[in-house]
């Protein structure tokens, strides 16, 4: 079964940092681009970032460019999102998802909650 | 950035009725549009890819149509488990964007 499972969320103060992880299983991880999508409380979905299968290319939403860095470890089937200089508006459930380049986001993990507050 | 506008915001229907959801793009996305279903407290699930193709395991009562800027998701006969929020998403351009969602609620 294809699965992705996020971890690393939590409460952080404005200006702080957090690193999210996403463990993938059930598919050849190194063959697929991977993405992060977030959902603020009571709001819709916002694509955050994508990394190519090799890790050589990355794309970011303007709202996180320069603050967030996506990376992956294909030897460990794991995706990461390093989030720096966090703001209150970054508070959301962060989902990891397979795909995003030439395919859609499928499947999604259960999400990890990030709360930015003093 | 391509803006996706979904309508209506809320659709109030009874089980067994037909649901028709719309997604309009601010510029052409060809057929590169997908639909997702999200239930409360759950992650989104892919229903339709490339405008009209059902994802694996999706029941035949879900269908998608359209191309260019106008797209439709149709649920032919609503089952109790279909009451949820539905999002469209384009993969034609960067950044990838989602519509704001349509909530299908029980009337």
mmCIF file of C-alpha atoms in Angstrom:
data_model
loop_
_atom_site.group_PDB
_atom_site.id
_atom_site.type_symbol
_atom_site.label_atom_id
_atom_site.label_comp_id
_atom_site.label_asym_id
_atom_site.label_seq_id
_atom_site.Cartn_x
_atom_site.Cartn_y
_atom_site.Cartn_z
ATOM 1 C CA UNK A 1 0.000 0.000 0.000
ATOM 2 C CA UNK A 2 1.280 3.446 -0.961
ATOM 3 C CA UNK A 3 1.600 5.571 2.178
ATOM 4 C CA UNK A 4 3.140 8.797 3.373
ATOM 5 C CA UNK A 5 3.364 9.774 7.029
ATOM 6 C CA UNK A 6 4.280 13.211 8.310
ATOM 7 C CA UNK A 7 5.911 14.132 11.603
ATOM 8 C CA UNK A 8 7.646 17.051 13.251
ATOM 9 C CA UNK A 9 4.839 19.528 13.778
ATOM 10 C CA UNK A 10 4.387 21.480 16.970
ATOM 11 C CA UNK A 11 4.119 24.869 18.643
ATOM 12 C CA UNK A 12 6.803 27.408 17.758
ATOM 13 C CA UNK A 13 7.230 31.103 18.459
ATOM 14 C CA UNK A 14 7.172 33.667 15.661
ATOM 15 C CA UNK A 15 10.609 33.849 14.077
ATOM 16 C CA UNK A 16 11.390 30.281 15.086
ATOM 17 C CA UNK A 17 12.183 27.202 13.023
ATOM 18 C CA UNK A 18 10.756 23.732 12.585
ATOM 19 C CA UNK A 19 11.665 20.745 10.409
ATOM 20 C CA UNK A 20 8.936 18.482 9.099
ATOM 21 C CA UNK A 21 9.566 14.943 7.885
ATOM 22 C CA UNK A 22 7.538 12.627 5.686
ATOM 23 C CA UNK A 23 8.241 8.904 5.543
ATOM 24 C CA UNK A 24 7.138 7.175 2.358
ATOM 25 C CA UNK A 25 6.452 3.486 1.738
ATOM 26 C CA UNK A 26 4.833 1.206 -0.790
ATOM 27 C CA UNK A 27 6.335 2.802 -3.897
ATOM 28 C CA UNK A 28 9.734 3.545 -5.437
ATOM 29 C CA UNK A 29 10.313 6.872 -3.703
ATOM 30 C CA UNK A 30 13.198 7.946 -5.935
ATOM 31 C CA UNK A 31 10.951 7.789 -9.019
ATOM 32 C CA UNK A 32 8.502 10.469 -7.908
ATOM 33 C CA UNK A 33 8.383 14.160 -7.178
ATOM 34 C CA UNK A 34 7.025 14.961 -3.725
ATOM 35 C CA UNK A 35 5.115 17.949 -2.399
ATOM 36 C CA UNK A 36 3.976 19.795 0.691
ATOM 37 C CA UNK A 37 0.488 21.298 0.849
ATOM 38 C CA UNK A 38 -0.936 23.158 3.833
ATOM 39 C CA UNK A 39 -4.341 24.065 5.174
ATOM 40 C CA UNK A 40 -4.833 26.893 7.625
ATOM 41 C CA UNK A 41 -7.568 26.394 10.247
ATOM 42 C CA UNK A 42 -10.981 26.516 8.569
ATOM 43 C CA UNK A 43 -9.454 27.435 5.206
ATOM 44 C CA UNK A 44 -8.742 25.826 1.861
ATOM 45 C CA UNK A 45 -5.695 24.070 0.483
ATOM 46 C CA UNK A 46 -2.465 25.893 -0.412
ATOM 47 C CA UNK A 47 0.396 24.244 -2.284
ATOM 48 C CA UNK A 48 3.690 25.048 -0.523
ATOM 49 C CA UNK A 49 6.579 23.324 -2.271
ATOM 50 C CA UNK A 50 7.633 20.517 -4.607
ATOM 51 C CA UNK A 51 10.903 18.685 -5.141
ATOM 52 C CA UNK A 52 11.820 16.599 -8.163
ATOM 53 C CA UNK A 53 12.494 12.880 -7.849
ATOM 54 C CA UNK A 54 16.257 13.381 -7.834
ATOM 55 C CA UNK A 55 16.140 16.407 -5.553
ATOM 56 C CA UNK A 56 17.756 18.533 -8.230
ATOM 57 C CA UNK A 57 14.813 20.876 -8.738
ATOM 58 C CA UNK A 58 12.485 22.566 -6.286
ATOM 59 C CA UNK A 59 9.580 24.962 -6.529
ATOM 60 C CA UNK A 60 8.062 27.158 -3.841
ATOM 61 C CA UNK A 61 4.965 29.243 -3.293
ATOM 62 C CA UNK A 62 5.775 32.947 -3.101
ATOM 63 C CA UNK A 63 4.434 32.992 0.458
ATOM 64 C CA UNK A 64 7.277 30.740 1.691
ATOM 65 C CA UNK A 65 10.094 31.455 -0.777
ATOM 66 C CA UNK A 66 13.315 32.311 1.017
ATOM 67 C CA UNK A 67 12.058 30.942 4.348
ATOM 68 C CA UNK A 68 11.248 27.278 3.622
ATOM 69 C CA UNK A 69 13.544 24.660 2.084
ATOM 70 C CA UNK A 70 12.365 21.322 0.728
ATOM 71 C CA UNK A 71 14.757 18.375 0.542
ATOM 72 C CA UNK A 72 14.718 14.605 0.347
ATOM 73 C CA UNK A 73 16.816 11.570 1.230
ATOM 74 C CA UNK A 74 16.115 8.907 -1.347
ATOM 75 C CA UNK A 75 18.207 6.354 0.568
ATOM 76 C CA UNK A 76 15.780 6.692 3.487
ATOM 77 C CA UNK A 77 12.559 7.309 1.529
ATOM 78 C CA UNK A 78 12.056 10.531 3.420
ATOM 79 C CA UNK A 79 10.962 14.039 2.476
ATOM 80 C CA UNK A 80 11.713 17.122 4.565
ATOM 81 C CA UNK A 81 10.543 20.694 4.913
ATOM 82 C CA UNK A 82 12.808 23.077 6.814
ATOM 83 C CA UNK A 83 10.771 26.072 7.927
ATOM 84 C CA UNK A 84 12.598 29.162 9.161
ATOM 85 C CA UNK A 85 11.460 32.621 10.269
ATOM 86 C CA UNK A 86 7.985 31.284 10.915
ATOM 87 C CA UNK A 87 5.025 33.646 11.006
ATOM 88 C CA UNK A 88 1.561 33.401 12.517
ATOM 89 C CA UNK A 89 0.144 32.967 9.009
ATOM 90 C CA UNK A 90 2.167 29.748 8.612
ATOM 91 C CA UNK A 91 -0.104 28.097 11.193
ATOM 92 C CA UNK A 92 -1.699 25.157 9.391
ATOM 93 C CA UNK A 93 -1.934 21.437 8.933
ATOM 94 C CA UNK A 94 0.953 20.462 6.670
ATOM 95 C CA UNK A 95 0.348 17.551 4.336
ATOM 96 C CA UNK A 96 2.933 15.550 2.470
ATOM 97 C CA UNK A 97 1.813 14.144 -0.871
ATOM 98 C CA UNK A 98 3.276 12.055 -3.641
ATOM 99 C CA UNK A 99 3.412 13.835 -6.967
ATOM 100 C CA UNK A 100 2.799 17.353 -8.181
ATOM 101 C CA UNK A 101 4.855 17.525 -11.361
ATOM 102 C CA UNK A 102 3.115 15.564 -14.107
ATOM 103 C CA UNK A 103 0.705 13.821 -11.783
ATOM 104 C CA UNK A 104 -1.624 15.004 -9.080
ATOM 105 C CA UNK A 105 -1.203 14.873 -5.316
ATOM 106 C CA UNK A 106 -1.939 11.253 -4.433
ATOM 107 C CA UNK A 107 -1.881 9.949 -1.817
ATOM 108 C CA UNK A 108 -1.746 12.440 1.032
ATOM 109 C CA UNK A 109 -0.554 11.830 4.559
ATOM 110 C CA UNK A 110 -2.709 12.464 7.570
ATOM 111 C CA UNK A 111 -1.015 15.823 8.164
ATOM 112 C CA UNK A 112 1.037 17.365 10.933
ATOM 113 C CA UNK A 113 -0.055 20.491 12.795
ATOM 114 C CA UNK A 114 2.181 23.545 12.944
ATOM 115 C CA UNK A 115 1.159 26.361 15.272
ATOM 116 C CA UNK A 116 3.099 29.618 15.277
ATOM 117 C CA UNK A 117 2.247 31.631 18.358
ATOM 118 C CA UNK A 118 3.872 33.412 21.260
ATOM 119 C CA UNK B 1 -0.815 32.728 -11.005
ATOM 120 C CA UNK B 2 -3.866 30.827 -12.244
ATOM 121 C CA UNK B 3 -6.888 31.505 -10.065
ATOM 122 C CA UNK B 4 -9.484 28.750 -9.798
ATOM 123 C CA UNK B 5 -12.983 29.865 -8.839
ATOM 124 C CA UNK B 6 -15.394 27.217 -7.617
ATOM 125 C CA UNK B 7 -19.155 27.577 -7.499
ATOM 126 C CA UNK B 8 -21.338 27.377 -5.639
ATOM 127 C CA UNK B 9 -19.623 27.785 -2.276
ATOM 128 C CA UNK B 10 -22.202 25.492 -0.701
ATOM 129 C CA UNK B 11 -24.557 22.998 -2.283
ATOM 130 C CA UNK B 12 -27.450 21.715 -0.158
ATOM 131 C CA UNK B 13 -28.839 18.459 -1.509
ATOM 132 C CA UNK B 14 -30.502 15.261 -0.351
ATOM 133 C CA UNK B 15 -29.117 11.733 -0.714
ATOM 134 C CA UNK B 16 -29.956 10.365 -4.151
ATOM 135 C CA UNK B 17 -29.874 13.775 -5.816
ATOM 136 C CA UNK B 18 -27.432 14.837 -8.505
ATOM 137 C CA UNK B 19 -24.635 17.260 -7.607
ATOM 138 C CA UNK B 20 -23.009 19.541 -10.163
ATOM 139 C CA UNK B 21 -19.908 21.471 -9.070
ATOM 140 C CA UNK B 22 -18.134 24.057 -11.193
ATOM 141 C CA UNK B 23 -14.502 25.167 -11.393
ATOM 142 C CA UNK B 24 -13.454 28.071 -13.612
ATOM 143 C CA UNK B 25 -9.813 28.939 -14.346
ATOM 144 C CA UNK B 26 -8.547 32.482 -14.921
ATOM 145 C CA UNK B 27 -6.683 31.204 -17.992
ATOM 146 C CA UNK B 28 -6.586 27.964 -19.906
ATOM 147 C CA UNK B 29 -5.218 24.934 -18.074
ATOM 148 C CA UNK B 30 -5.919 22.607 -21.028
ATOM 149 C CA UNK B 31 -7.109 19.369 -19.386
ATOM 150 C CA UNK B 32 -4.680 19.584 -16.477
ATOM 151 C CA UNK B 33 -7.298 19.802 -13.761
ATOM 152 C CA UNK B 34 -8.009 17.483 -10.878
ATOM 153 C CA UNK B 35 -10.697 17.157 -8.218
ATOM 154 C CA UNK B 36 -10.249 16.172 -4.572
ATOM 155 C CA UNK B 37 -12.689 15.260 -1.816
ATOM 156 C CA UNK B 38 -12.024 16.184 1.803
ATOM 157 C CA UNK B 39 -14.074 15.008 4.763
ATOM 158 C CA UNK B 40 -13.820 16.665 8.209
ATOM 159 C CA UNK B 41 -10.611 15.755 9.998
ATOM 160 C CA UNK B 42 -9.273 13.826 7.013
ATOM 161 C CA UNK B 43 -6.714 14.434 4.311
ATOM 162 C CA UNK B 44 -7.912 15.196 0.789
ATOM 163 C CA UNK B 45 -8.387 12.290 -1.609
ATOM 164 C CA UNK B 46 -7.880 12.435 -5.354
ATOM 165 C CA UNK B 47 -11.108 11.738 -7.266
ATOM 166 C CA UNK B 48 -10.524 12.887 -10.843
ATOM 167 C CA UNK B 49 -7.330 13.596 -12.770
ATOM 168 C CA UNK B 50 -6.803 15.379 -16.079
ATOM 169 C CA UNK B 51 -10.383 16.654 -16.066
ATOM 170 C CA UNK B 52 -12.235 13.424 -16.731
ATOM 171 C CA UNK B 53 -10.328 10.368 -15.490
ATOM 172 C CA UNK B 54 -11.409 8.670 -12.286
ATOM 173 C CA UNK B 55 -8.601 7.853 -9.875
ATOM 174 C CA UNK B 56 -8.116 4.288 -8.685
ATOM 175 C CA UNK B 57 -10.999 3.026 -6.565
ATOM 176 C CA UNK B 58 -13.294 5.994 -7.190
ATOM 177 C CA UNK B 59 -16.927 4.981 -7.780
ATOM 178 C CA UNK B 60 -18.488 5.503 -11.197
ATOM 179 C CA UNK B 61 -21.023 7.990 -9.804
ATOM 180 C CA UNK B 62 -18.204 10.559 -9.857
ATOM 181 C CA UNK B 63 -17.451 12.056 -13.251
ATOM 182 C CA UNK B 64 -15.539 15.050 -14.516
ATOM 183 C CA UNK B 65 -15.735 17.063 -17.692
ATOM 184 C CA UNK B 66 -14.421 20.211 -19.305
ATOM 185 C CA UNK B 67 -11.273 21.680 -20.792
ATOM 186 C CA UNK B 68 -9.640 25.060 -21.133
ATOM 187 C CA UNK B 69 -11.198 27.231 -18.442
ATOM 188 C CA UNK B 70 -14.483 25.559 -17.495
ATOM 189 C CA UNK B 71 -14.766 22.292 -15.633
ATOM 190 C CA UNK B 72 -17.495 20.313 -13.914
ATOM 191 C CA UNK B 73 -17.545 17.581 -11.304
ATOM 192 C CA UNK B 74 -20.774 15.595 -11.268
ATOM 193 C CA UNK B 75 -21.948 13.164 -8.623
ATOM 194 C CA UNK B 76 -24.810 11.327 -10.276
ATOM 195 C CA UNK B 77 -26.617 10.182 -7.141
ATOM 196 C CA UNK B 78 -25.363 11.349 -3.752
ATOM 197 C CA UNK B 79 -24.520 8.708 -1.187
ATOM 198 C CA UNK B 80 -24.332 9.624 2.529
ATOM 199 C CA UNK B 81 -20.534 9.387 2.424
ATOM 200 C CA UNK B 82 -20.313 11.960 -0.405
ATOM 201 C CA UNK B 83 -21.198 14.927 1.803
ATOM 202 C CA UNK B 84 -17.835 16.685 2.026
ATOM 203 C CA UNK B 85 -15.802 19.567 0.628
ATOM 204 C CA UNK B 86 -14.544 19.317 -2.949
ATOM 205 C CA UNK B 87 -11.528 21.152 -4.358
ATOM 206 C CA UNK B 88 -10.270 21.553 -7.896
ATOM 207 C CA UNK B 89 -6.535 21.935 -8.625
ATOM 208 C CA UNK B 90 -4.522 22.762 -11.735
ATOM 209 C CA UNK B 91 -1.126 21.336 -12.692
ATOM 210 C CA UNK B 92 -0.737 23.396 -15.865
ATOM 211 C CA UNK B 93 1.339 26.232 -14.395
ATOM 212 C CA UNK B 94 3.449 27.213 -11.411
ATOM 213 C CA UNK B 95 2.443 27.739 -8.733
ATOM 214 C CA UNK B 96 0.073 24.826 -8.441
ATOM 215 C CA UNK B 97 -3.222 26.286 -7.274
ATOM 216 C CA UNK B 98 -6.460 25.065 -5.738
ATOM 217 C CA UNK B 99 -9.969 26.417 -5.860
ATOM 218 C CA UNK B 100 -11.485 27.654 -2.625
ATOM 219 C CA UNK B 101 -13.729 24.607 -2.325
ATOM 220 C CA UNK B 102 -17.406 23.679 -2.601
ATOM 221 C CA UNK B 103 -19.123 22.205 0.429
ATOM 222 C CA UNK B 104 -21.777 19.612 -0.370
ATOM 223 C CA UNK B 105 -24.062 19.459 2.637
ATOM 224 C CA UNK B 106 -27.151 17.476 3.524
ATOM 225 C CA UNK B 107 -30.371 19.396 2.915
#
